[in-house]
Tab-separated table of C-alpha atoms in Angstrom:
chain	number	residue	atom	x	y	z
A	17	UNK	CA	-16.519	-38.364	14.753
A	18	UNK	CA	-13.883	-36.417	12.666
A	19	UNK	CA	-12.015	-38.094	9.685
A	20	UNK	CA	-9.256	-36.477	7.482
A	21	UNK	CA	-9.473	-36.679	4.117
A	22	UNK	CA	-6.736	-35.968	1.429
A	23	UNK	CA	-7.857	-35.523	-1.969
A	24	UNK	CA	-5.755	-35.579	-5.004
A	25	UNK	CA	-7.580	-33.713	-8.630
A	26	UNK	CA	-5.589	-34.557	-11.709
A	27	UNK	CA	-5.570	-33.242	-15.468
A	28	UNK	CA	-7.457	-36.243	-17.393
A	29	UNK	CA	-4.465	-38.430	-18.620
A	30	UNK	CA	-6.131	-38.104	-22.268
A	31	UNK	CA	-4.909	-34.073	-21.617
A	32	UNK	CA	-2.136	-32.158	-21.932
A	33	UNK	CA	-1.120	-30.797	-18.951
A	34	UNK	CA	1.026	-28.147	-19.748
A	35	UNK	CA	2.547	-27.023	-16.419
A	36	UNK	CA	3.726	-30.695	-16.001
A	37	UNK	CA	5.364	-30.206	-19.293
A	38	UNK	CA	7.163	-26.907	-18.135
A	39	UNK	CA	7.851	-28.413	-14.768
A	40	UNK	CA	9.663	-31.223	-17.013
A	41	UNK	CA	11.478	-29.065	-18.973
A	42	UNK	CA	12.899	-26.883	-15.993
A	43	UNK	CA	14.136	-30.535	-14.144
A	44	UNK	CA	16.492	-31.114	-16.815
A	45	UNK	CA	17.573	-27.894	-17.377
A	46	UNK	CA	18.969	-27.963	-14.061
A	47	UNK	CA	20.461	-31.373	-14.540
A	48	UNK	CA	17.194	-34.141	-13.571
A	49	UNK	CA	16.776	-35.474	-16.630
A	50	UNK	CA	15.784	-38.607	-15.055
A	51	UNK	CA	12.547	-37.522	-14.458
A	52	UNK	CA	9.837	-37.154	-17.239
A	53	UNK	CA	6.211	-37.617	-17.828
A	54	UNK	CA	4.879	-35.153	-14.816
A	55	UNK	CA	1.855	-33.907	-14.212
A	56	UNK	CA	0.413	-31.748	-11.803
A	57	UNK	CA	-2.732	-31.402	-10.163
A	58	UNK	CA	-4.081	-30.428	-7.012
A	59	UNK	CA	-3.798	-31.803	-3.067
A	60	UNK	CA	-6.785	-31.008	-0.697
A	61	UNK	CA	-6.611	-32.040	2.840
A	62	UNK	CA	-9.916	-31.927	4.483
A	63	UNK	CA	-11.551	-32.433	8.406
A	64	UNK	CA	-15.128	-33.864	7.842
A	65	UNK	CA	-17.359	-34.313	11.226
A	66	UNK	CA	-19.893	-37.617	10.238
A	67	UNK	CA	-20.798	-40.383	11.879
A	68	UNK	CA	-19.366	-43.179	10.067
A	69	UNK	CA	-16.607	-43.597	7.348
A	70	UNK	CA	-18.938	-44.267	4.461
A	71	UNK	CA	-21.162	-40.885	5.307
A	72	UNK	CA	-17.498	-39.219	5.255
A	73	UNK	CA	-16.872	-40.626	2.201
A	74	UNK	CA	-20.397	-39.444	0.678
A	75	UNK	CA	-19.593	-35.941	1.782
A	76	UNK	CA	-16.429	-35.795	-0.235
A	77	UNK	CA	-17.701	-37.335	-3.074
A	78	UNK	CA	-20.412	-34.779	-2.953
A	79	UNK	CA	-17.613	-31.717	-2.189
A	80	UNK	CA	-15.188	-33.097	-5.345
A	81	UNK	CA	-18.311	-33.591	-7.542
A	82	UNK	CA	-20.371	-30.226	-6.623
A	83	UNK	CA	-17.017	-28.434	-6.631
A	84	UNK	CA	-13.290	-29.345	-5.802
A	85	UNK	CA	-13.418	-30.837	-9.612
A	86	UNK	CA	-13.918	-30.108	-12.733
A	87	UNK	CA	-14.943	-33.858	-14.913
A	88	UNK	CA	-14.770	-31.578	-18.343
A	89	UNK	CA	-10.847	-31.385	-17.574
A	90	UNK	CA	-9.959	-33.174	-14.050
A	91	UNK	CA	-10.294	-36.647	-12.278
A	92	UNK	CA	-10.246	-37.407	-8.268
A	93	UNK	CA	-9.049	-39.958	-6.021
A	94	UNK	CA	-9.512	-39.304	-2.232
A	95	UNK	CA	-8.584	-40.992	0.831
A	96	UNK	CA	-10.400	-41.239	4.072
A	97	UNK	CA	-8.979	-41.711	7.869
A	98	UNK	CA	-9.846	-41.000	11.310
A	99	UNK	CA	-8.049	-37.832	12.647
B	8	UNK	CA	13.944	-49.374	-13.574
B	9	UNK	CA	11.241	-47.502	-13.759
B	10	UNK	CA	9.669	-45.761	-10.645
B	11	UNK	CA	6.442	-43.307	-9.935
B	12	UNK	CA	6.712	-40.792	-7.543
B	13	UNK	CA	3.412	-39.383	-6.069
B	14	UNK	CA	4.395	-35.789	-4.618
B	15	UNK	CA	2.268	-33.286	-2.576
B	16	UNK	CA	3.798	-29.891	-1.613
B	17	UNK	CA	1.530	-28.436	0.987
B	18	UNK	CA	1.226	-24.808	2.404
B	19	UNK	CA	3.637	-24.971	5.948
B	20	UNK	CA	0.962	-25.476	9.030
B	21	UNK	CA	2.294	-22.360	10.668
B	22	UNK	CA	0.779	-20.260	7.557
B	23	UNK	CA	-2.700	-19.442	6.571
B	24	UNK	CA	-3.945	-20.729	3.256
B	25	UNK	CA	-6.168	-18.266	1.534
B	26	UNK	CA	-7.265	-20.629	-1.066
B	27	UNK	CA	-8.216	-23.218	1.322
B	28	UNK	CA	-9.979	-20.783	3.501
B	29	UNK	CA	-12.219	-19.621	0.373
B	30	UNK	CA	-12.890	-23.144	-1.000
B	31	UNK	CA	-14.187	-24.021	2.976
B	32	UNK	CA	-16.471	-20.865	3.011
B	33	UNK	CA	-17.445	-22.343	-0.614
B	34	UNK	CA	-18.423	-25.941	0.994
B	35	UNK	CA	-20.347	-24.235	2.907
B	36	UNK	CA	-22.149	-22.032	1.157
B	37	UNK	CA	-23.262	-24.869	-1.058
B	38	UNK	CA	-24.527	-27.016	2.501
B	39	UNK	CA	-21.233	-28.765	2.740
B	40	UNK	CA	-20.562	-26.940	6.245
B	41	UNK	CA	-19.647	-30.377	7.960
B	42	UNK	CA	-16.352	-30.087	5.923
B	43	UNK	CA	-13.488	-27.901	7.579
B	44	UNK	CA	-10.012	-27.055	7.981
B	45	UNK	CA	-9.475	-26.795	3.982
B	46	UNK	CA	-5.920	-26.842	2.756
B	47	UNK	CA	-4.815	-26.667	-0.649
B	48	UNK	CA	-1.237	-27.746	-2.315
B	49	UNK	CA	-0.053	-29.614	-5.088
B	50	UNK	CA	-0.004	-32.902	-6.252
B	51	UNK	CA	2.702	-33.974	-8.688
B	52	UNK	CA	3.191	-37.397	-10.455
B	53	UNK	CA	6.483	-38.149	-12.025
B	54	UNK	CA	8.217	-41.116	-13.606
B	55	UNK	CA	11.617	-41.789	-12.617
B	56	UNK	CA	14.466	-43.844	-14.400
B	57	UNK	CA	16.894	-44.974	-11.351
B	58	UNK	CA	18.456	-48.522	-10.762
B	59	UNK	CA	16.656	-48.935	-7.008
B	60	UNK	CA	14.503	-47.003	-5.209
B	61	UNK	CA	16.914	-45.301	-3.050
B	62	UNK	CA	18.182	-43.561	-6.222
B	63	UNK	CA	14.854	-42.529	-6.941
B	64	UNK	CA	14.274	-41.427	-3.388
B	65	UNK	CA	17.278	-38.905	-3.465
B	66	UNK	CA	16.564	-37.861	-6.836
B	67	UNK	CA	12.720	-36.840	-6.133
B	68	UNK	CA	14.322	-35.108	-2.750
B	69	UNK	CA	16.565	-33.122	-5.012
B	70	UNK	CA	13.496	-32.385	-7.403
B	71	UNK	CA	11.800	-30.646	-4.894
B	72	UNK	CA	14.557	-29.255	-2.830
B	73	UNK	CA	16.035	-27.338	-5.966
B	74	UNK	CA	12.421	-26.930	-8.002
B	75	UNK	CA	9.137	-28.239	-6.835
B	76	UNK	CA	8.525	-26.834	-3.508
B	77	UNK	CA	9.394	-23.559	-1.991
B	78	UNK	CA	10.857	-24.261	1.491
B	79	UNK	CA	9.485	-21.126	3.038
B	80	UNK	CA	6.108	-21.539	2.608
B	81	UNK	CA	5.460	-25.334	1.903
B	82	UNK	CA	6.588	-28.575	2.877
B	83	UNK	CA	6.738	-31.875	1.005
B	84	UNK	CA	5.870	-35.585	1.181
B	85	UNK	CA	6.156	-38.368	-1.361
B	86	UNK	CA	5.917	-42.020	-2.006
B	87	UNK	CA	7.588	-43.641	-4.457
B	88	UNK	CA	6.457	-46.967	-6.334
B	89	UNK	CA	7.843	-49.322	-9.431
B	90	UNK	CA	6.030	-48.253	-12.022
């Protein structure tokens, strides 16, 4: 059975995350002041063949442990769903 | 009102991802080969001040029209929440 997984790896929230702060700067220099406190991380979307949802959801777990992450700097939240 | 917008700009379908080709060959080089189809973007939180969500709507659509994403090689998605 194939699922789809999307993955989201953020800076720790105890970090600095300076491209967010650039990213903020540049949105109201051109006038979006409205929007503050961003931070950027990365989006993975995924196919995964396994038999169930919960071995689907081992597998990523394993992936964003073993390597999509980074725990010295990064967190991630990932959701599964049949494709 | 405060809103949070959860943002992903993603590499257009039509184009091939290098970095999500790499990672893939990565999954699988570590035994991970039942993962596939890698794609790799960006995920972007931001807080938003707007009186109702349809402010914050167009004002996350103008984020990433005039900053965030580049229309000729990604798209974007984004859900927006009260904070």
């Amino acid at each position: 059975m194939k699922f789809k997984a999307e993955i989201d790896v953020m800076p720790l929230k105890e970090l600095l995350d300076p491209q967010g702060k650039a990213v903020g700067i540049g949105l109201s220099n051109i006038g979006l002041n409205a929007i503050n406190n961003v931070r950027i991380g990365k989006h993975i979307s995924v196919e995964i063949d396994a038999n169930d949802k919960a071995e689907a959801e081992s597998k990523i777990k394993n992936a964003c442990d073993k390597l999509l992450a980074n725990p010295v700097m990064e967190y991630y939240t990932f959701s599964i769903n049949p494709a």
